[in-house]
Amino acid sequence: MIIKKSLEKWVLLSPALVVLGLVTLVPFVQTLWLSFTDTRITAITKPISWIGLENYIYALTDPDFIEALGRTMYFTLTSVGAEGILGVGVALLLNQKFPGRNILRVLIILPWAVPTIVNAVMWRLIYHPEYGALNSMLWQMGIITEYQSWLGDPDRALNMIIFADVWKNFPLVAYIALAALQTVPADLLQASRIEGAGPWRRFRTITLPWIFGPLLVVLILRTIEAFRVFDIVYVMTRGGPSDSTKTASFFVYQEYFSYLRSGSGASYAVLLAAISAVLITIYYIGARRQVQG
Amino acid sequence: MKNTTLQTFGLIALSVLLAAFTLAPLVWLVIMSVSSASELTAKPLIWWPSEIDLSRYGDLLNIQSGSGERFLMALRNSLMTALTATLLALIVAVPAAFAFSRRGASLLLLFGFLATIMMPPITYVLPLYDIFGSVGLLNSSTALAIVYCAMLLPFATWLMKSNFDAIPAELDQASMVEGASTFYTLRRVVLPLALPAIAATFMLSFLAAWDEFFYALIFTSDLTAKTLPVAIADFTAGRVTDYGVIAAVGVLASLPPAIVAMCFQRFIVSGLAAGSVKG
């Protein structure tokens, strides 16, 4: 009976194991193998030689890659940070009682529902240097005296992309925070209020610690997602101007499909995977704490 | 606790601000899609069109026009790829979820499943490209559907598992004691009870597949398989002089997920919450 059950378990799991094995595990091992070779994408087949750690040594001393990594970290921390603050703020608002609250709760799902690419396209149009709504609006309000090239300026292109990313993703954080807020015991807040704690103090000492677990988990999840950012950059700037928005995934994409260096590209990809693995482990620890309570 | 009038006023002011922040870009996208080309290139912009111009939608929904062909083919490819992938993912995820919920499969393995989709796709893409190339599946909806199935599978398994956990085990045990096979029990006892969960999993998976861009960009090259996100990126990269067309494509591509999200908000939010909170 026990043997039968154990066998059955693997039978039930086997389709999933086959799919994931073929589509993720095998390619990953192949990428790992490639990263130790000097393979290039060419029409003619040429012998591939094993070059050990050479790609890695090059990658880790490549200032362009280090810069791309730094940019990705900046993108990740800034956008996830802003999504966290905005998300919690919105959740606090939506947790209050006021007329129109229910409509607002439904409406804020819209940015989340807009496809990533449409979001990127929409903001690209809004930021357009000549015909964009942002320029026109700020100019008519007298905030700027001449039209700006929002995505054409290396100093701010990345921040403009971050803004677009935050707009799309804050609802997710807001919903998770709201779900957690609804479980904060009212009598605890009441007791604290009677003891004379102000709203900020109540938030800091009761509400925030109470929602911290779920909030942390969703923020780590967003961190993992933001770290591999590609689509929004592809549509909005293609990594430019002067590489100022070239994130790590975009960097590897170019190494593969523009410069056709698959061996070297693979080593960059493995390094990204290693960083992601660290983040995933942190997520695992955080999520397990949540389950155990 | 009752809010004072002043507090209520403050809350309403904040919520108006939030609604504006959330809706303004979308409303503007819709306005752009129905404004005339000359109004969209005025300086400063004309915020409200003198007349509503629906011709772009007419063109996009007409297979005879150039942009219509590109749009409708991409729409078809997106629907086919996303539906196939979602169905495949569910067929594979349900037995796996049952193994995790009822047959004691290790949760570490489930986490391993989840870890595969948390990795950057760039780590898988090149070998997949080679494999699909060697079996002649590049630029096909089949290849994309297979990749998407693997992409959706871990989360679907996870969602289904937590829903199976909520169904009392006595029910399927009783069925097994009476001599029914596991397959029969799963199909006749467990699945009917899990229908709402399946619906929620289906929707979330479908939306994820609908949204995917990276693999589609790399694995597809023309109208036979390009999905909407790739077609939209093409529209913007090409020398389109009328921004209203791009806006109209954006509106059309956002409609299905926006409608699903608004109508089934409760479902979706609980699914998202489960997915990110409970691990």
Coordinates of C-alpha atoms in Angstrom, one line a residue:
Chain A
M1 CA 0.0 0.0 0.0
I2 CA 2.7 2.4 1.0
I3 CA 4.9 1.5 -2.0
K4 CA 1.8 1.9 -4.2
K5 CA 1.2 5.3 -2.8
S6 CA 4.7 6.4 -3.3
L7 CA 4.8 5.1 -6.8
E8 CA 1.5 6.9 -7.5
K9 CA 2.9 10.1 -6.2
W10 CA 5.6 10.0 -8.9
V11 CA 3.1 9.0 -11.5
L12 CA 1.0 12.1 -10.7
L13 CA 4.1 14.3 -10.7
S14 CA 5.7 12.9 -13.8
P15 CA 4.0 15.1 -16.4
A16 CA 5.1 18.3 -14.5
L17 CA 8.6 17.0 -14.0
V18 CA 9.0 16.2 -17.7
V19 CA 7.7 19.6 -18.8
L20 CA 9.8 21.5 -16.3
G21 CA 12.8 19.3 -16.9
L22 CA 12.8 19.8 -20.6
V23 CA 11.9 23.5 -20.7
T24 CA 14.0 24.8 -17.7
L25 CA 16.4 22.3 -16.3
V26 CA 17.9 21.0 -19.5
P27 CA 18.4 24.5 -21.0
F28 CA 19.9 25.7 -17.7
V29 CA 22.5 23.0 -17.8
Q30 CA 23.2 23.7 -21.4
T31 CA 23.6 27.4 -20.6
L32 CA 26.0 26.5 -17.8
W33 CA 28.0 24.3 -20.2
L34 CA 28.1 27.0 -22.9
S35 CA 29.4 29.5 -20.4
F36 CA 32.7 27.5 -20.2
T37 CA 33.2 27.6 -24.0
D38 CA 33.9 30.2 -26.7
T39 CA 30.8 29.3 -28.7
R40 CA 29.5 31.9 -31.1
I41 CA 26.3 31.9 -33.1
T42 CA 27.4 31.4 -36.7
A43 CA 26.0 29.9 -39.9
I44 CA 29.0 27.6 -40.3
T45 CA 29.7 25.1 -37.6
K46 CA 33.2 25.5 -36.2
P47 CA 34.8 23.5 -33.4
I48 CA 34.0 24.7 -29.9
S49 CA 36.7 24.8 -27.4
W50 CA 36.5 24.6 -23.6
I51 CA 38.0 27.7 -22.2
G52 CA 37.4 27.1 -18.5
L53 CA 36.7 30.2 -16.4
E54 CA 37.9 32.7 -19.0
N55 CA 34.4 34.0 -19.8
Y56 CA 33.7 34.5 -16.1
I57 CA 37.0 36.3 -15.5
Y58 CA 36.2 38.6 -18.4
A59 CA 32.6 39.1 -17.3
L60 CA 33.5 40.0 -13.7
T61 CA 36.1 42.5 -14.9
D62 CA 33.9 44.0 -17.6
P63 CA 33.0 47.5 -16.6
D64 CA 30.0 47.6 -18.9
F65 CA 28.5 44.5 -17.3
I66 CA 29.2 45.8 -13.8
E67 CA 27.5 49.1 -14.7
A68 CA 24.6 47.2 -16.2
L69 CA 24.3 45.3 -12.9
G70 CA 24.5 48.5 -10.9
R71 CA 21.7 50.0 -13.1
T72 CA 19.6 46.9 -12.6
M73 CA 20.1 47.1 -8.8
Y74 CA 19.1 50.8 -8.9
F75 CA 16.1 50.0 -11.0
T76 CA 15.1 47.2 -8.7
L77 CA 15.6 49.0 -5.4
T78 CA 14.0 52.2 -6.5
S79 CA 10.9 50.8 -8.1
V80 CA 10.3 48.1 -5.5
G81 CA 10.8 50.7 -2.7
A82 CA 8.4 53.2 -4.4
E83 CA 5.9 50.4 -4.9
G84 CA 6.2 49.4 -1.3
I85 CA 5.6 52.9 0.0
L86 CA 2.9 53.8 -2.5
G87 CA 1.2 50.4 -2.0
V88 CA 1.1 50.6 1.7
G89 CA -0.2 54.2 1.5
V90 CA -2.9 53.3 -0.9
A91 CA -3.9 50.2 1.2
L92 CA -4.1 52.4 4.3
L93 CA -6.4 54.8 2.4
L94 CA -8.6 52.0 1.0
N95 CA -8.9 50.5 4.5
Q96 CA -10.7 53.6 5.7
K97 CA -14.4 54.1 5.5
F98 CA -15.5 56.8 3.0
P99 CA -17.9 57.2 0.1
G100 CA -16.6 55.7 -3.1
R101 CA -14.1 53.4 -1.5
N102 CA -15.5 50.2 -3.1
I103 CA -15.3 51.8 -6.6
L104 CA -11.7 52.9 -6.0
R105 CA -10.8 49.4 -4.8
V106 CA -12.0 48.0 -8.1
L107 CA -10.4 50.7 -10.2
I108 CA -6.9 50.4 -9.0
I109 CA -6.7 46.9 -10.4
L110 CA -6.6 48.5 -13.9
P111 CA -2.9 49.3 -14.1
W112 CA -2.1 45.8 -13.0
A113 CA -4.3 44.4 -15.8
V114 CA -2.8 46.5 -18.6
P115 CA -0.3 44.3 -20.4
T116 CA 3.4 45.2 -19.7
I117 CA 4.0 46.1 -23.3
V118 CA 1.0 48.3 -23.5
N119 CA 2.1 50.0 -20.4
A120 CA 5.5 50.6 -21.9
V121 CA 4.0 51.9 -25.1
M122 CA 1.6 54.1 -23.3
W123 CA 4.2 55.8 -21.2
R124 CA 6.5 56.2 -24.2
L125 CA 3.7 58.2 -25.9
I126 CA 3.1 60.2 -22.8
Y127 CA 6.8 61.0 -22.5
H128 CA 7.2 61.9 -26.2
P129 CA 9.6 64.9 -26.6
E130 CA 7.3 66.7 -29.0
Y131 CA 3.8 65.4 -28.8
G132 CA 3.8 63.8 -25.4
A133 CA 1.1 64.6 -22.8
L134 CA 3.6 65.1 -20.0
N135 CA 5.3 67.9 -21.8
S136 CA 2.1 69.6 -22.8
M137 CA 0.6 69.3 -19.3
L138 CA 3.6 70.6 -17.5
W139 CA 4.1 73.4 -20.0
Q140 CA 0.5 74.5 -19.8
M141 CA 0.7 74.5 -16.0
G142 CA 3.8 76.7 -16.3
I143 CA 6.0 74.1 -14.5
I144 CA 8.4 73.8 -17.5
T145 CA 9.2 76.6 -19.9
E146 CA 10.3 74.3 -22.8
Y147 CA 9.5 70.8 -23.8
Q148 CA 11.8 68.2 -22.4
S149 CA 13.2 65.0 -23.8
W150 CA 12.3 62.7 -21.0
L151 CA 13.6 59.5 -22.4
G152 CA 16.4 61.1 -24.4
D153 CA 18.3 62.4 -21.5
P154 CA 20.7 59.8 -20.0
D155 CA 20.4 61.4 -16.5
R156 CA 16.7 60.7 -16.2
A157 CA 15.6 58.1 -18.7
L158 CA 15.9 55.3 -16.2
N159 CA 13.9 57.2 -13.6
M160 CA 11.2 57.8 -16.1
I161 CA 11.0 54.0 -16.8
I162 CA 10.9 53.4 -13.1
F163 CA 7.9 55.7 -12.8
A164 CA 6.1 53.8 -15.5
D165 CA 6.9 50.5 -13.8
V166 CA 5.7 51.7 -10.4
W167 CA 2.4 52.9 -11.9
K168 CA 1.8 49.4 -13.2
N169 CA 2.9 47.4 -10.2
F170 CA 1.8 49.3 -7.1
P171 CA -1.7 47.8 -7.2
L172 CA -0.3 44.3 -6.5
V173 CA 1.5 45.6 -3.3
A174 CA -1.6 47.6 -2.4
Y175 CA -3.9 44.6 -2.6
I176 CA -1.6 42.4 -0.5
A177 CA -1.1 45.1 2.1
L178 CA -4.9 45.7 2.2
A179 CA -5.6 42.0 2.7
A180 CA -3.1 42.1 5.6
L181 CA -4.5 45.3 7.1
Q182 CA -7.9 43.7 7.3
T183 CA -6.5 41.2 9.8
V184 CA -5.1 43.8 12.2
P185 CA -7.1 43.4 15.3
A186 CA -9.2 46.5 16.0
D187 CA -9.1 46.2 19.7
L188 CA -5.3 46.3 19.7
L189 CA -5.4 49.7 17.8
Q190 CA -8.2 50.8 20.2
A191 CA -6.1 50.0 23.2
S192 CA -3.2 51.9 21.8
R193 CA -5.4 54.8 21.0
I194 CA -6.7 54.9 24.6
E195 CA -3.1 54.9 25.8
G196 CA -2.7 58.1 23.8
A197 CA -0.7 56.9 20.8
G198 CA -1.0 59.1 17.7
P199 CA -1.8 57.7 14.3
W200 CA 1.9 57.6 13.2
R201 CA 2.9 55.8 16.4
R202 CA 0.0 53.3 16.1
F203 CA 1.1 52.6 12.5
R204 CA 4.7 52.1 13.5
T205 CA 4.1 50.0 16.6
I206 CA 1.1 48.0 15.7
T207 CA 0.0 48.1 12.0
L208 CA 3.4 47.9 10.3
P209 CA 4.7 45.0 12.4
W210 CA 1.4 43.2 11.8
I211 CA 1.5 43.5 8.0
F212 CA 5.3 43.3 7.7
G213 CA 5.5 39.5 6.9
P214 CA 3.1 39.4 3.9
L215 CA 4.4 42.8 2.8
L216 CA 8.0 41.6 2.8
V217 CA 7.1 38.5 0.9
V218 CA 5.4 40.4 -1.9
L219 CA 8.2 42.9 -2.1
I220 CA 10.8 40.1 -2.4
L221 CA 8.7 38.6 -5.2
R222 CA 8.6 42.0 -6.9
T223 CA 12.4 42.3 -6.4
I224 CA 12.9 39.0 -8.2
E225 CA 10.7 40.2 -11.0
A226 CA 12.2 43.6 -11.2
F227 CA 15.8 42.2 -11.3
R228 CA 15.1 40.6 -14.7
V229 CA 13.5 43.6 -16.2
F230 CA 13.5 43.5 -20.0
D231 CA 10.3 44.3 -21.8
I232 CA 9.7 47.8 -20.6
V233 CA 13.3 48.8 -21.4
Y234 CA 13.1 47.1 -24.8
V235 CA 10.0 49.1 -25.8
M236 CA 10.8 52.5 -24.1
T237 CA 14.5 53.0 -24.8
R238 CA 16.2 49.9 -26.1
G239 CA 18.8 50.4 -23.5
G240 CA 19.7 54.0 -24.6
P241 CA 20.4 56.8 -24.5
S242 CA 24.1 56.0 -24.3
D243 CA 23.4 52.8 -22.4
S244 CA 21.8 54.7 -19.5
T245 CA 18.9 52.2 -19.3
K246 CA 20.8 49.1 -20.3
T247 CA 19.8 46.6 -17.6
A248 CA 21.5 43.3 -17.0
S249 CA 18.9 41.2 -18.9
F250 CA 19.1 43.6 -21.8
F251 CA 22.9 43.4 -21.7
V252 CA 22.8 39.6 -22.0
Y253 CA 20.2 39.8 -24.7
Q254 CA 22.5 42.0 -26.8
E255 CA 25.5 39.7 -26.1
Y256 CA 23.4 36.8 -27.5
F257 CA 21.4 38.3 -30.3
S258 CA 23.4 41.4 -31.4
Y259 CA 27.0 40.3 -30.9
L260 CA 26.2 36.6 -31.3
R261 CA 28.6 35.6 -28.6
S262 CA 26.7 32.8 -27.0
G263 CA 29.5 31.4 -24.8
S264 CA 30.3 34.7 -23.3
G265 CA 26.6 35.7 -23.1
A266 CA 25.9 32.4 -21.2
S267 CA 28.5 33.3 -18.5
Y268 CA 26.7 36.6 -17.9
A269 CA 23.4 34.8 -17.8
V270 CA 24.7 32.3 -15.2
L271 CA 25.9 35.2 -13.1
L272 CA 22.4 36.7 -13.2
A273 CA 21.0 33.3 -12.3
A274 CA 23.3 33.1 -9.3
I275 CA 22.1 36.5 -8.0
S276 CA 18.5 35.5 -8.6
A277 CA 19.1 32.2 -6.7
V278 CA 20.2 34.3 -3.7
L279 CA 17.0 36.4 -3.9
I280 CA 14.9 33.2 -4.4
T281 CA 16.4 31.7 -1.3
I282 CA 15.6 34.8 0.7
Y283 CA 12.0 34.6 -0.6
Y284 CA 11.9 30.9 0.4
I285 CA 13.0 31.8 4.0
G286 CA 10.5 34.7 4.2
A287 CA 7.6 32.7 2.8
R288 CA 8.3 29.8 5.1
R289 CA 8.2 32.1 8.1
Q290 CA 4.8 33.3 6.9
V291 CA 3.4 29.8 6.7
Q292 CA 4.7 28.9 10.1
G293 CA 3.3 32.2 11.5
Chain B
M1 CA -15.0 54.7 15.0
K2 CA -16.7 57.5 13.0
N3 CA -14.6 59.9 11.0
T4 CA -15.1 63.6 11.5
T5 CA -16.3 65.6 8.5
L6 CA -12.9 67.0 8.0
Q7 CA -11.3 63.6 8.0
T8 CA -13.9 62.3 5.5
F9 CA -13.1 65.3 3.3
G10 CA -9.4 64.6 3.5
L11 CA -10.0 60.9 2.6
I12 CA -12.1 61.9 -0.4
A13 CA -9.4 64.4 -1.6
L14 CA -6.8 61.7 -1.4
S15 CA -8.9 59.2 -3.2
V16 CA -9.6 61.6 -6.0
L17 CA -5.9 62.1 -6.3
L18 CA -5.4 58.3 -6.4
A19 CA -8.1 57.8 -9.0
A20 CA -6.5 60.5 -11.2
F21 CA -3.1 58.9 -10.9
T22 CA -4.5 55.5 -11.8
L23 CA -6.9 56.6 -14.5
A24 CA -5.4 59.6 -16.2
P25 CA -2.9 57.7 -18.3
L26 CA -5.5 55.2 -19.4
V27 CA -8.1 57.8 -20.2
W28 CA -5.5 59.6 -22.2
L29 CA -4.7 56.4 -24.1
V30 CA -8.4 56.1 -25.1
I31 CA -8.6 59.8 -26.1
M32 CA -5.5 59.5 -28.2
S33 CA -7.1 56.5 -30.0
V34 CA -10.1 58.5 -31.1
S35 CA -8.4 61.9 -31.8
S36 CA -7.5 63.0 -35.2
A37 CA -3.8 62.8 -36.2
S38 CA -3.5 66.6 -36.4
E39 CA -4.8 67.0 -32.9
L40 CA -2.3 64.6 -31.6
T41 CA 0.6 66.5 -33.0
A42 CA -0.6 70.0 -31.9
K43 CA 1.6 72.0 -29.5
P44 CA 0.3 72.2 -26.9
L45 CA -1.9 69.2 -27.2
I46 CA -5.6 69.4 -27.8
W47 CA -6.9 67.4 -24.8
W48 CA -10.4 66.7 -26.1
P49 CA -11.0 65.8 -29.8
S50 CA -13.3 68.0 -31.8
E51 CA -14.9 64.8 -33.1
I52 CA -14.6 61.2 -32.2
D53 CA -12.7 59.4 -34.8
L54 CA -13.2 55.6 -34.7
S55 CA -11.6 54.9 -38.1
R56 CA -8.5 53.4 -36.5
Y57 CA -10.6 50.8 -34.7
G58 CA -12.3 50.1 -38.0
D59 CA -9.0 49.6 -39.7
L60 CA -7.6 47.4 -37.0
L61 CA -10.6 45.1 -37.0
N62 CA -10.6 44.9 -40.8
I63 CA -8.4 42.1 -42.0
Q64 CA -8.2 43.7 -45.5
S65 CA -6.2 46.7 -44.2
G66 CA -2.5 46.4 -43.5
S67 CA -2.6 47.2 -39.9
G68 CA -5.7 45.2 -39.5
E69 CA -4.0 42.1 -40.8
R70 CA -1.1 42.5 -38.5
F71 CA -3.3 43.1 -35.5
L72 CA -5.9 40.4 -36.1
M73 CA -3.3 37.7 -36.8
A74 CA -1.4 38.7 -33.7
L75 CA -4.7 38.6 -31.7
R76 CA -5.4 35.1 -33.1
N77 CA -1.9 33.9 -32.2
S78 CA -2.1 35.4 -28.7
L79 CA -5.5 33.8 -28.1
M80 CA -4.4 30.4 -29.4
T81 CA -1.0 30.4 -27.6
A82 CA -2.4 31.6 -24.3
L83 CA -5.4 29.2 -24.4
T84 CA -3.4 26.2 -25.4
A85 CA -0.7 26.9 -22.8
T86 CA -3.2 27.5 -20.0
L87 CA -5.1 24.3 -20.8
L88 CA -1.9 22.3 -20.9
A89 CA -0.6 23.8 -17.7
L90 CA -3.8 23.0 -15.9
I91 CA -3.9 19.4 -17.2
V92 CA -0.3 18.9 -15.9
A93 CA -0.7 21.0 -12.7
V94 CA -3.8 19.3 -11.3
P95 CA -2.3 15.8 -10.8
A96 CA 0.9 17.3 -9.5
A97 CA -1.1 19.5 -7.1
F98 CA -2.9 16.4 -5.9
A99 CA 0.4 14.7 -5.3
F100 CA 1.6 17.6 -3.2
S101 CA -1.7 17.9 -1.3
R102 CA -2.6 14.2 -0.7
R103 CA 0.3 12.0 -1.5
G104 CA 2.9 13.6 0.6
A105 CA 5.2 14.9 -2.2
S106 CA 7.9 17.1 -0.7
L107 CA 7.1 20.8 -0.4
L108 CA 10.8 21.5 -1.2
L109 CA 10.1 20.0 -4.6
L110 CA 7.1 22.4 -5.0
F111 CA 9.4 25.2 -4.1
G112 CA 11.9 23.9 -6.7
F113 CA 9.0 24.2 -9.2
L114 CA 8.5 27.8 -8.2
A115 CA 12.2 28.6 -8.3
T116 CA 12.3 27.6 -12.0
I117 CA 10.0 30.5 -13.0
M118 CA 11.7 33.0 -10.7
M119 CA 15.0 32.6 -12.7
P120 CA 15.6 35.2 -15.4
P121 CA 14.3 33.8 -18.7
I122 CA 17.5 34.9 -20.3
T123 CA 19.2 31.8 -18.6
Y124 CA 17.0 29.4 -20.6
V125 CA 16.4 31.2 -23.8
L126 CA 19.4 30.3 -26.0
P127 CA 19.4 26.5 -25.6
L128 CA 15.6 26.6 -26.1
Y129 CA 16.1 28.6 -29.2
D130 CA 18.6 26.0 -30.5
I131 CA 16.3 23.1 -29.6
F132 CA 13.2 24.6 -31.3
G133 CA 15.4 25.5 -34.3
S134 CA 16.6 22.0 -34.7
V135 CA 13.1 20.5 -34.7
G136 CA 11.7 23.2 -36.9
L137 CA 9.5 24.7 -34.3
L138 CA 10.8 28.3 -34.3
N139 CA 8.2 30.8 -35.3
S140 CA 5.3 28.5 -34.3
S141 CA 2.6 28.9 -31.7
T142 CA 3.3 25.3 -30.6
A143 CA 6.8 26.2 -29.3
L144 CA 5.5 29.2 -27.5
A145 CA 2.7 27.2 -25.9
I146 CA 5.1 24.6 -24.6
V147 CA 7.4 27.3 -23.1
Y148 CA 4.4 29.1 -21.6
C149 CA 3.0 25.8 -20.2
A150 CA 6.3 25.4 -18.3
M151 CA 6.1 29.1 -17.2
L152 CA 2.5 28.8 -15.9
L153 CA 2.8 25.3 -14.4
P154 CA 4.5 26.1 -11.1
F155 CA 2.1 28.8 -10.0
A156 CA -0.9 26.8 -11.2
T157 CA 0.3 23.8 -9.2
W158 CA 0.8 25.9 -6.2
L159 CA -2.6 27.5 -6.4
M160 CA -4.4 24.2 -7.0
K161 CA -2.4 22.6 -4.1
S162 CA -3.5 25.2 -1.6
N163 CA -7.1 24.8 -2.8
F164 CA -7.0 21.0 -2.6
D165 CA -5.7 21.5 1.0
A166 CA -8.9 23.3 1.8
I167 CA -11.1 20.3 0.7
P168 CA -11.6 17.7 3.5
A169 CA -9.4 14.7 2.8
E170 CA -12.2 12.4 4.2
L171 CA -14.1 12.9 1.0
D172 CA -11.5 11.5 -1.4
Q173 CA -10.5 8.9 1.2
A174 CA -14.0 7.6 1.3
S175 CA -14.1 7.3 -2.4
M176 CA -10.8 5.4 -2.4
V177 CA -12.0 3.0 0.3
E178 CA -15.0 2.2 -1.8
G179 CA -12.5 1.0 -4.4
A180 CA -12.4 4.0 -6.8
S181 CA -9.1 4.6 -8.5
T182 CA -7.1 7.8 -7.8
F183 CA -7.8 9.1 -11.3
Y184 CA -11.6 8.5 -10.8
T185 CA -11.5 10.1 -7.3
L186 CA -9.6 13.1 -8.6
R187 CA -12.0 13.6 -11.5
R188 CA -15.3 12.9 -9.8
V189 CA -14.8 13.9 -6.2
V190 CA -12.0 16.5 -5.9
L191 CA -12.2 18.4 -9.2
P192 CA -15.9 19.3 -8.9
L193 CA -15.3 20.8 -5.5
A194 CA -12.3 22.7 -6.8
L195 CA -14.1 24.3 -9.7
P196 CA -13.9 27.9 -8.5
A197 CA -10.2 27.4 -7.8
I198 CA -9.7 26.0 -11.3
A199 CA -11.5 29.0 -12.7
A200 CA -9.3 31.4 -10.8
T201 CA -6.1 29.5 -11.7
F202 CA -7.2 29.5 -15.4
M203 CA -7.7 33.3 -15.4
L204 CA -4.5 34.1 -13.7
S205 CA -2.6 31.8 -16.0
F206 CA -4.3 33.1 -19.1
L207 CA -3.4 36.7 -18.1
A208 CA 0.2 35.8 -17.5
A209 CA 0.5 34.1 -20.9
W210 CA -1.3 37.0 -22.6
D211 CA 1.2 39.4 -21.1
E212 CA 4.4 37.5 -21.9
F213 CA 6.8 39.3 -24.2
F214 CA 10.4 38.0 -23.9
Y215 CA 10.1 34.5 -25.3
A216 CA 7.6 35.6 -27.9
L217 CA 10.0 38.3 -29.1
I218 CA 12.8 35.7 -29.6
F219 CA 10.9 32.7 -30.8
T220 CA 8.6 34.3 -33.3
S221 CA 9.4 36.2 -36.4
D222 CA 6.3 36.8 -38.6
L223 CA 2.5 36.9 -38.7
T224 CA 2.2 33.1 -38.4
A225 CA 3.2 33.2 -34.7
K226 CA 3.8 36.7 -33.4
T227 CA 1.7 37.5 -30.4
L228 CA 0.1 40.8 -29.5
P229 CA 2.9 42.1 -27.3
V230 CA 5.4 41.6 -30.0
A231 CA 3.1 43.1 -32.7
I232 CA 2.6 46.1 -30.4
A233 CA 6.3 46.5 -30.0
D234 CA 6.6 46.4 -33.8
F235 CA 4.0 49.0 -34.2
T236 CA 6.0 51.4 -32.1
A237 CA 9.4 50.5 -33.6
G238 CA 8.1 50.9 -37.2
R239 CA 7.7 54.3 -38.8
V240 CA 4.1 54.8 -37.7
T241 CA 3.4 58.5 -38.0
D242 CA 0.0 58.3 -36.4
Y243 CA 0.3 57.8 -32.7
G244 CA -3.4 57.2 -32.5
V245 CA -3.0 53.8 -34.1
I246 CA -0.6 52.7 -31.5
A247 CA -3.0 53.9 -28.8
A248 CA -5.9 52.1 -30.4
V249 CA -3.9 48.8 -30.5
G250 CA -3.0 49.4 -26.8
V251 CA -6.6 49.9 -25.9
L252 CA -7.7 46.8 -27.7
A253 CA -5.0 44.6 -26.2
S254 CA -5.8 45.9 -22.7
L255 CA -9.6 45.3 -23.0
P256 CA -9.7 41.5 -22.4
P257 CA -7.5 41.5 -19.3
A258 CA -9.1 44.7 -17.9
I259 CA -12.6 43.3 -18.2
V260 CA -11.5 40.0 -16.7
A261 CA -9.7 41.8 -13.9
M262 CA -12.7 44.1 -13.1
C263 CA -15.3 41.4 -13.2
F264 CA -13.4 38.7 -11.3
Q265 CA -11.5 41.1 -9.0
R266 CA -12.2 39.1 -5.8
F267 CA -11.1 35.9 -7.4
I268 CA -7.9 37.4 -8.8
V269 CA -7.0 39.3 -5.7
S270 CA -7.3 36.2 -3.5
G271 CA -5.3 34.3 -6.0
L272 CA -2.5 36.9 -6.0
A273 CA -2.6 37.1 -2.3
A274 CA -2.3 33.4 -1.9
G275 CA 0.5 33.3 -4.5
S276 CA 2.6 35.9 -2.8
V277 CA 1.8 35.6 0.8
K278 CA 1.8 32.0 1.6
G279 CA 4.7 30.7 -0.3

